[in-house]
Amino acid sequence: MPSASATSTVRAGSSPGRRGRPGYDQQSVLNIAVEVFNRHGYDATSMGILAENLGISKSAIYHHVPSKEDLLALALEQALGGLESVWDAPESQSGTAEHRLEFVVRSTVQVLTERLPFVTLLLRLRGNTETERAALERRRSFDRKVAELIAEARAEGTVRTDIDPRTVARLLFGTINSIVEWYRPGGALTSEKLADDVVAVLFDGLHTRS
Amino acid sequence: MPSASATSTVRAGSSPGRRGRPGYDQQSVLNIAVEVFNRHGYDATSMGILAENLGISKSAIYHHVPSKEDLLALALEQALGGLESVWDAPESQSGTAEHRLEFVVRSTVQVLTERLPFVTLLLRLRGNTETERAALERRRSFDRKVAELIAEARAEGTVRTDIDPRTVARLLFGTINSIVEWYRPGGALTSEKLADDVVAVLFDGLHTRS
DNA sequence: GTCTATATGTTGATAGAC
DNA sequence: GTCTATCAACATATAGAC
């Protein structure tokens, strides 16, 4: 399973390899910015609100990043990079379609939880700017690959055929993506158990089995 | 099943009982406004953009509605009213928990498709204002009732017990709510077939059954 | 029911000192 | 790396004519 590099550092000072005093570096500004974007919504977050949350002035932000939109682009790159890395793992490329599909579902859940705030931001985009539209296109490309996998599993006979494959794909993404709306790391539910649960519900359903 | 009254009228002129010439009435302004809100996001939609989409001036909007936030409140009332009406039907109040849960899932899908743009707006709220927070609280109240139903079905032995009931509820809502992100009425997929598909996937899973 | 102003505040971003 | 001060653009909303 591809491992997304940790993005837990909040303030620059706590970064292992970093010298110098207080202040922020770009990554630590980004981490807080994404959190604030998710809390208020990207559009509703002004540079003023962001500055308050950072504890610095509006202008100081522009020392670290050229614009609000660049902040968004940086965040989306972290989300998309993580998702796309799912396809680098050999388990996503060989084996039965059923196995590859389950692997991709598990990996996607893993990326969602590891890069939770970044993927959350991605999943809430409306496509208002060119930056957003480009990110949405990369996301659609990811979705298309998963849809192909579903089609293969269907042809293989391991996925039910009484439902339109597009509907199957949509519901699968709905179930997985909705995780960002409620899952919080550090609780009783580990990301591994969550992946187990998602796979169980998606493939076997909520009913008790006879 | 509770039926949400139609909200398909776009321009006032096409309203059955309406007199007078062109122009808008409040409901027709609301219908277009909600569509634009969903396309750009509520915060990103200025009264200027809205006016363009309506084909009237900014100020003219204020003849129909006191503020942008009132427009939002009106829209949310349509969404929440529809969802809450699910509990008015006798089928949601008696019978096995399994039957009541399936009925509520079907009814919710029905409301989602009938009042699609309104529910879409509700599901994307971030809770920035008092209006939004009040709506989110009503939505949480709806969610809580469904969670209780899941707990009953679990006690009844019809829902699997190897997954935390809160996770079950979250995944169920995720699957259902994600419908607003892709379903469009008027296509090949009717809302009845969609409800069948959602019930089938949620309760029996994507796998072929032996 | 719609319009042309316009009042009043907030936005993202820049200039230049420390 | 941060600040204060400032800008033009754009926001929501109002006043009053047609």
Coordinates of C-alpha atoms (C1' of nucleotides) in Angstrom, one line a residue:
Chain A
M1 CA 0.0 0.0 0.0
P2 CA 1.5 3.4 -1.0
S3 CA 2.3 5.5 2.1
A4 CA 1.6 9.2 2.0
S5 CA 4.3 11.1 3.8
A6 CA 3.2 12.6 7.1
T7 CA 1.8 16.1 7.0
S8 CA 1.2 16.5 10.7
T9 CA 3.6 19.4 11.4
V10 CA 1.7 22.5 12.4
R11 CA 4.2 25.1 13.4
A12 CA 7.6 25.3 11.8
G13 CA 9.5 25.1 15.0
S14 CA 8.4 21.5 15.6
S15 CA 9.8 20.4 12.2
P16 CA 12.7 18.1 12.8
G17 CA 15.3 19.5 10.4
R18 CA 14.4 23.1 10.6
R19 CA 16.6 25.9 12.0
G20 CA 15.8 29.4 13.0
R21 CA 13.3 30.9 15.3
P22 CA 9.5 31.2 15.5
G23 CA 7.8 32.2 12.3
Y24 CA 6.3 29.9 9.7
D25 CA 7.6 28.1 6.7
Q26 CA 5.4 27.4 3.7
Q27 CA 4.3 24.0 4.7
S28 CA 3.2 25.0 8.2
V29 CA 1.3 28.0 6.8
L30 CA -0.3 25.5 4.3
N31 CA -1.3 23.0 7.1
I32 CA -3.1 25.7 9.1
A33 CA -4.6 27.3 6.0
V34 CA -6.2 24.1 4.8
E35 CA -7.7 23.5 8.2
V36 CA -9.2 26.9 8.2
F37 CA -10.4 26.5 4.6
N38 CA -12.2 23.3 5.6
R39 CA -13.8 24.9 8.6
H40 CA -15.2 28.0 6.9
G41 CA -15.1 26.9 3.2
Y42 CA -12.4 28.2 0.8
D43 CA -14.4 31.1 -0.6
A44 CA -15.7 32.2 2.8
T45 CA -12.1 32.3 4.2
S46 CA -10.6 35.7 3.8
M47 CA -6.9 36.4 4.1
G48 CA -7.9 38.4 7.2
I49 CA -9.5 35.3 8.9
L50 CA -6.6 33.2 7.8
A51 CA -4.1 35.7 9.3
E52 CA -6.0 35.7 12.6
N53 CA -5.8 31.9 12.7
L54 CA -2.1 32.0 11.9
G55 CA -1.5 34.8 14.5
I56 CA 0.3 37.0 12.0
S57 CA -0.8 39.9 9.7
K58 CA -2.4 39.5 6.3
S59 CA 0.7 40.8 4.6
A60 CA 3.0 38.3 6.3
I61 CA 1.2 35.5 4.6
Y62 CA 2.4 36.9 1.2
H63 CA 5.9 36.3 2.3
H64 CA 5.2 32.5 2.2
V65 CA 2.9 32.2 -0.7
P66 CA 2.1 34.5 -3.7
S67 CA -1.7 34.3 -3.5
K68 CA -4.7 32.7 -1.9
E69 CA -5.1 30.6 -5.0
D70 CA -1.5 29.3 -4.8
L71 CA -2.3 28.2 -1.3
L72 CA -5.2 26.2 -2.7
A73 CA -3.1 24.8 -5.6
L74 CA -0.4 23.6 -3.1
A75 CA -3.0 21.9 -1.0
L76 CA -4.7 20.2 -3.9
E77 CA -1.4 18.8 -5.1
Q78 CA -0.9 17.0 -1.8
A79 CA -4.4 15.5 -2.2
L80 CA -4.1 14.5 -5.8
G81 CA -0.5 13.2 -5.4
G82 CA -1.6 10.9 -2.7
L83 CA -4.6 9.6 -4.6
E84 CA -2.5 9.0 -7.8
S85 CA 0.2 7.2 -5.9
V86 CA -2.4 4.4 -5.4
W87 CA -1.7 3.2 -8.9
D88 CA 2.1 2.9 -8.3
A89 CA 1.6 -0.1 -6.1
P90 CA 2.0 -3.5 -7.9
E91 CA -1.1 -4.8 -6.1
S92 CA -3.2 -2.3 -8.1
Q93 CA -1.9 -3.7 -11.4
S94 CA -2.0 -7.5 -11.2
G95 CA -4.3 -10.2 -9.8
T96 CA -8.0 -10.6 -10.2
A97 CA -10.1 -7.5 -10.7
E98 CA -11.8 -8.3 -7.4
H99 CA -8.5 -8.2 -5.6
R100 CA -7.3 -5.1 -7.4
L101 CA -10.5 -3.3 -6.7
E102 CA -10.4 -4.2 -3.0
F103 CA -6.8 -3.0 -2.8
V104 CA -7.6 0.3 -4.5
V105 CA -10.6 0.9 -2.1
R106 CA -8.3 0.2 0.9
S107 CA -5.5 2.4 -0.4
T108 CA -7.9 5.2 -1.2
V109 CA -9.3 5.0 2.4
Q110 CA -5.7 5.1 3.6
V111 CA -4.9 8.2 1.6
L112 CA -8.1 9.9 2.7
T113 CA -7.3 9.4 6.3
E114 CA -3.5 10.2 6.0
R115 CA -4.1 13.4 4.1
L116 CA -7.6 14.1 5.4
P117 CA -7.7 17.9 5.3
F118 CA -6.2 18.1 1.8
V119 CA -8.5 15.5 0.3
T120 CA -11.4 17.2 2.1
L121 CA -10.6 20.4 0.4
L122 CA -10.4 18.6 -3.0
L123 CA -13.7 16.9 -2.6
R124 CA -15.5 20.2 -1.9
L125 CA -14.3 22.1 -5.0
R126 CA -16.9 23.7 -7.2
G127 CA -14.7 24.4 -10.2
N128 CA -14.9 28.2 -10.1
T129 CA -11.3 28.9 -11.2
E130 CA -8.8 27.3 -13.6
T131 CA -6.9 25.9 -10.7
E132 CA -10.0 24.2 -9.4
R133 CA -11.0 22.9 -12.8
A134 CA -7.6 21.4 -13.4
A135 CA -7.7 19.6 -10.0
L136 CA -11.2 18.3 -10.7
E137 CA -10.1 16.9 -14.0
R138 CA -7.3 15.0 -12.3
R139 CA -9.8 13.7 -9.8
R140 CA -12.1 12.6 -12.6
S141 CA -9.2 10.8 -14.1
F142 CA -8.7 8.9 -10.9
D143 CA -12.4 8.1 -10.7
R144 CA -12.4 6.8 -14.3
K145 CA -9.6 4.3 -13.5
V146 CA -11.6 2.9 -10.6
A147 CA -14.7 2.7 -12.8
E148 CA -12.7 0.6 -15.3
L149 CA -11.7 -1.7 -12.4
I150 CA -15.4 -2.1 -11.5
A151 CA -16.2 -3.0 -15.1
E152 CA -13.6 -5.7 -15.0
A153 CA -14.8 -7.1 -11.8
R154 CA -18.3 -7.2 -13.3
A155 CA -17.1 -9.0 -16.4
E156 CA -15.2 -11.4 -14.0
G157 CA -18.5 -12.2 -12.3
T158 CA -17.6 -10.9 -8.9
V159 CA -19.7 -7.8 -8.9
R160 CA -23.5 -7.8 -9.3
T161 CA -24.9 -7.1 -12.7
D162 CA -28.4 -6.0 -11.8
I163 CA -27.2 -2.4 -11.3
D164 CA -25.9 0.0 -13.9
P165 CA -22.1 0.0 -13.6
R166 CA -22.1 3.8 -13.5
T167 CA -24.4 3.8 -10.6
V168 CA -22.2 1.2 -8.9
A169 CA -19.2 3.4 -9.3
R170 CA -21.0 6.5 -8.1
L171 CA -22.3 4.8 -4.9
L172 CA -18.8 3.4 -4.3
F173 CA -17.3 6.8 -4.5
G174 CA -20.0 8.3 -2.4
T175 CA -19.4 5.8 0.4
I176 CA -15.7 6.2 0.4
N177 CA -15.5 10.0 -0.1
S178 CA -18.0 10.7 2.6
I179 CA -15.4 9.5 5.1
V180 CA -13.8 13.0 5.0
E181 CA -17.0 14.5 6.5
W182 CA -16.8 12.6 9.8
Y183 CA -13.6 10.5 10.3
R184 CA -11.1 12.1 12.7
P185 CA -7.7 10.3 13.2
G186 CA -6.6 9.6 16.8
G187 CA -9.9 8.2 17.9
A188 CA -10.9 4.6 18.6
L189 CA -11.4 3.8 15.0
T190 CA -8.1 3.2 13.2
S191 CA -7.8 3.8 9.5
E192 CA -7.2 0.0 9.1
K193 CA -10.4 -1.0 10.8
L194 CA -12.2 1.8 8.9
A195 CA -10.9 0.3 5.6
D196 CA -12.1 -3.1 6.7
D197 CA -15.5 -1.7 7.5
V198 CA -15.8 0.1 4.2
V199 CA -14.8 -3.0 2.3
A200 CA -17.3 -5.1 4.3
V201 CA -20.2 -2.7 3.8
L202 CA -19.5 -2.0 0.2
F203 CA -19.0 -5.6 -0.9
D204 CA -21.2 -7.6 1.5
G205 CA -23.8 -5.0 2.7
L206 CA -25.2 -4.1 6.1
H207 CA -27.4 -7.2 6.5
T208 CA -26.4 -10.1 8.6
R209 CA -25.5 -13.0 6.5
S210 CA -27.3 -16.3 6.7
Chain B
M1 CA -44.2 7.5 1.0
P2 CA -44.4 11.3 1.7
S3 CA -44.6 13.3 -1.5
A4 CA -42.7 16.5 -1.7
S5 CA -44.7 19.1 -3.7
A6 CA -43.1 19.9 -7.0
T7 CA -40.7 22.7 -7.3
S8 CA -40.0 22.6 -11.0
T9 CA -41.3 26.0 -11.9
V10 CA -38.5 28.2 -13.1
R11 CA -40.0 31.5 -14.4
A12 CA -43.1 32.9 -12.7
G13 CA -45.0 33.1 -16.0
S14 CA -45.2 29.3 -16.2
S15 CA -46.8 29.1 -12.8
P16 CA -50.4 27.8 -13.1
G17 CA -52.3 30.2 -10.9
R18 CA -50.2 33.3 -11.5
R19 CA -51.4 36.6 -13.1
G20 CA -49.5 39.5 -14.5
R21 CA -46.6 39.8 -16.8
P22 CA -43.0 38.8 -17.0
G23 CA -41.0 39.4 -13.8
Y24 CA -40.3 37.0 -11.1
D25 CA -42.1 36.0 -7.9
Q26 CA -40.2 34.9 -4.8
Q27 CA -40.4 31.1 -5.6
S28 CA -39.1 31.5 -9.1
V29 CA -36.2 33.7 -7.9
L30 CA -35.5 31.1 -5.3
N31 CA -35.4 28.3 -7.8
I32 CA -32.8 30.0 -10.0
A33 CA -30.8 31.3 -7.0
V34 CA -30.4 27.8 -5.5
E35 CA -29.3 26.5 -8.9
V36 CA -26.6 29.2 -9.1
F37 CA -25.6 28.7 -5.5
N38 CA -25.0 25.1 -6.2
R39 CA -23.0 25.8 -9.4
H40 CA -20.6 28.4 -7.8
G41 CA -21.0 27.7 -4.1
Y42 CA -23.1 29.9 -1.9
D43 CA -20.3 32.1 -0.7
A44 CA -18.8 32.5 -4.1
T45 CA -22.1 33.6 -5.6
S46 CA -22.4 37.4 -5.4
M47 CA -25.7 39.2 -5.8
G48 CA -24.2 40.5 -9.1
I49 CA -23.7 37.0 -10.5
L50 CA -27.1 36.1 -9.3
A51 CA -28.6 39.1 -11.0
E52 CA -26.9 38.2 -14.2
N53 CA -28.4 34.7 -14.1
L54 CA -31.8 36.1 -13.3
G55 CA -31.5 38.7 -16.1
I56 CA -32.4 41.5 -13.8
S57 CA -30.4 44.1 -11.8
K58 CA -29.0 43.4 -8.3
S59 CA -31.4 45.8 -6.7
A60 CA -34.4 44.1 -8.2
I61 CA -33.6 41.0 -6.3
Y62 CA -34.2 42.9 -3.1
H63 CA -37.8 43.4 -4.1
H64 CA -38.4 39.7 -3.7
V65 CA -36.2 38.8 -0.8
P66 CA -34.7 41.0 2.0
S67 CA -31.2 39.6 1.8
K68 CA -28.9 36.9 0.4
E69 CA -29.1 35.1 3.7
D70 CA -32.9 35.0 3.6
L71 CA -32.6 33.4 0.2
L72 CA -30.5 30.7 1.8
A73 CA -32.9 30.3 4.7
L74 CA -35.9 29.9 2.3
A75 CA -34.0 27.2 0.3
L76 CA -33.0 25.3 3.4
E77 CA -36.5 25.3 4.7
Q78 CA -37.6 23.4 1.5
A79 CA -34.8 20.9 2.0
L80 CA -35.4 20.3 5.7
G81 CA -39.2 20.3 5.4
G82 CA -39.0 17.5 2.9
L83 CA -36.6 15.4 5.0
E84 CA -38.7 15.9 8.1
S85 CA -41.9 14.9 6.3
V86 CA -40.4 11.4 6.1
W87 CA -41.4 10.8 9.7
D88 CA -45.1 11.7 9.0
A89 CA -45.7 8.5 7.0
P90 CA -47.1 5.7 9.1
E91 CA -44.6 3.2 7.5
S92 CA -41.8 5.0 9.3
Q93 CA -43.5 4.4 12.7
S94 CA -44.6 0.8 12.8
G95 CA -43.4 -2.6 11.6
T96 CA -40.0 -4.2 12.1
A97 CA -37.0 -2.0 12.4
E98 CA -35.7 -3.5 9.2
H99 CA -38.8 -2.5 7.3
R100 CA -38.9 1.0 8.8
L101 CA -35.2 1.5 8.0
E102 CA -35.7 0.5 4.4
F103 CA -38.7 2.7 4.2
V104 CA -36.8 5.7 5.5
V105 CA -33.9 5.1 3.2
R106 CA -36.3 4.9 0.2
S107 CA -38.2 8.0 1.3
T108 CA -34.9 10.0 1.9
V109 CA -33.7 9.1 -1.6
Q110 CA -37.1 10.2 -2.9
V111 CA -36.9 13.6 -1.1
L112 CA -33.3 14.0 -2.3
T113 CA -34.3 13.5 -6.0
E114 CA -37.5 15.6 -5.8
R115 CA -35.9 18.5 -4.0
L116 CA -32.4 17.9 -5.4
P117 CA -31.0 21.5 -5.6
F118 CA -32.4 22.4 -2.2
V119 CA -31.0 19.3 -0.4
T120 CA -27.7 19.8 -2.3
L121 CA -27.4 23.3 -0.8
L122 CA -28.1 21.9 2.7
L123 CA -25.6 19.2 2.4
R124 CA -22.8 21.6 1.5
L125 CA -23.2 24.0 4.4
R126 CA -20.2 24.9 6.5
G127 CA -22.1 26.4 9.5
N128 CA -20.7 30.0 9.0
T129 CA -23.8 31.9 10.1
E130 CA -26.6 31.4 12.6
T131 CA -28.9 30.5 9.7
E132 CA -26.6 27.8 8.6
R133 CA -26.0 26.5 12.1
A134 CA -29.7 26.2 12.8
A135 CA -30.2 24.3 9.6
L136 CA -27.3 21.9 10.4
E137 CA -28.9 21.3 13.8
R138 CA -32.2 20.2 12.2
R139 CA -30.2 18.0 9.8
R140 CA -28.4 16.4 12.7
S141 CA -31.7 15.8 14.4
F142 CA -32.9 13.9 11.3
D143 CA -29.6 11.9 11.2
R144 CA -30.1 11.0 14.9
K145 CA -33.5 9.5 14.3
V146 CA -32.1 7.3 11.5
A147 CA -29.2 6.3 13.7
E148 CA -31.8 5.1 16.3
L149 CA -33.5 3.1 13.7
I150 CA -30.2 1.4 12.8
A151 CA -29.6 0.6 16.5
E152 CA -33.1 -1.0 16.6
A153 CA -32.4 -3.1 13.5
R154 CA -29.1 -4.1 15.0
A155 CA -30.8 -5.3 18.2
E156 CA -33.4 -7.0 16.1
G157 CA -30.6 -9.0 14.5
T158 CA -31.1 -7.8 10.9
V159 CA -28.0 -5.5 10.8
R160 CA -24.5 -6.8 11.2
T161 CA -22.9 -6.3 14.6
D162 CA -19.2 -6.5 13.6
I163 CA -19.1 -2.8 12.8
D164 CA -19.6 0.1 15.2
P165 CA -23.2 1.4 14.8
R166 CA -21.9 4.9 14.5
T167 CA -19.8 3.8 11.5
V168 CA -22.7 2.1 10.0
A169 CA -24.8 5.2 10.3
R170 CA -22.0 7.4 8.8
L171 CA -21.5 5.1 5.8
L172 CA -25.2 4.8 5.2
F173 CA -25.6 8.6 5.1
G174 CA -22.5 8.9 3.0
T175 CA -23.9 6.6 0.4
I176 CA -27.3 8.3 0.3
N177 CA -26.2 11.9 0.5
S178 CA -23.6 11.5 -2.2
I179 CA -26.5 11.1 -4.6
V180 CA -26.9 14.8 -4.9
E181 CA -23.4 15.1 -6.4
W182 CA -24.3 13.1 -9.5
Y183 CA -28.0 12.2 -9.9
R184 CA -29.9 14.3 -12.4
P185 CA -33.7 13.7 -12.9
G186 CA -35.0 13.1 -16.3
G187 CA -32.3 10.6 -17.3
A188 CA -32.6 6.9 -17.8
L189 CA -32.3 6.3 -14.1
T190 CA -35.7 6.9 -12.3
S191 CA -35.7 7.8 -8.7
E192 CA -37.5 4.5 -7.9
K193 CA -34.8 2.4 -9.6
L194 CA -32.2 4.5 -7.8
A195 CA -33.9 3.8 -4.5
D196 CA -33.9 0.1 -5.3
D197 CA -30.2 0.3 -6.2
V198 CA -29.3 2.1 -3.0
V199 CA -31.2 -0.3 -0.8
A200 CA -29.7 -3.3 -2.7
V201 CA -26.1 -2.0 -2.3
L202 CA -26.5 -0.8 1.3
F203 CA -28.1 -3.9 2.6
D204 CA -26.7 -6.7 0.4
G205 CA -23.5 -5.2 -1.0
L206 CA -21.8 -5.1 -4.4
H207 CA -20.8 -8.7 -4.5
T208 CA -22.7 -11.3 -6.4
R209 CA -24.5 -13.6 -4.0
S210 CA -23.8 -17.3 -4.0
Chain C
dG1 C1' -41.3 44.9 -10.7
dT2 C1' -37.6 46.9 -12.4
dC3 C1' -34.2 50.5 -12.8
dT4 C1' -29.9 53.9 -11.9
dA5 C1' -27.4 55.7 -8.7
dT6 C1' -24.8 55.4 -4.3
dA7 C1' -23.6 54.4 0.6
dT8 C1' -20.7 51.6 3.3
dG9 C1' -17.9 47.9 4.3
dT10 C1' -14.6 44.0 3.0
dT11 C1' -11.7 41.8 -0.2
dG12 C1' -7.0 40.2 -2.1
dA13 C1' -2.8 42.2 -2.8
dT14 C1' 1.3 45.8 -2.7
dA15 C1' 4.9 49.2 -0.8
dG16 C1' 8.2 49.9 2.2
dA17 C1' 10.0 50.1 7.2
dC18 C1' 12.1 47.2 10.8
Chain D
dG1 C1' 9.8 37.0 8.8
dT2 C1' 6.9 40.3 10.2
dC3 C1' 4.7 44.8 10.5
dT4 C1' 1.6 49.3 9.3
dA5 C1' -0.6 51.7 5.9
dT6 C1' -2.8 51.7 1.8
dC7 C1' -5.1 50.5 -2.7
dA8 C1' -8.5 49.4 -6.3
dA9 C1' -12.0 46.2 -6.9
dC10 C1' -16.0 44.3 -5.5
dA11 C1' -19.3 43.0 -1.8
dT12 C1' -24.3 43.6 0.2
dA13 C1' -27.7 46.6 0.7
dT14 C1' -30.5 51.2 0.3
dA15 C1' -33.0 55.4 -1.9
dG16 C1' -35.9 56.9 -4.9
dA17 C1' -37.5 57.5 -10.0
dC18 C1' -40.3 55.1 -13.6

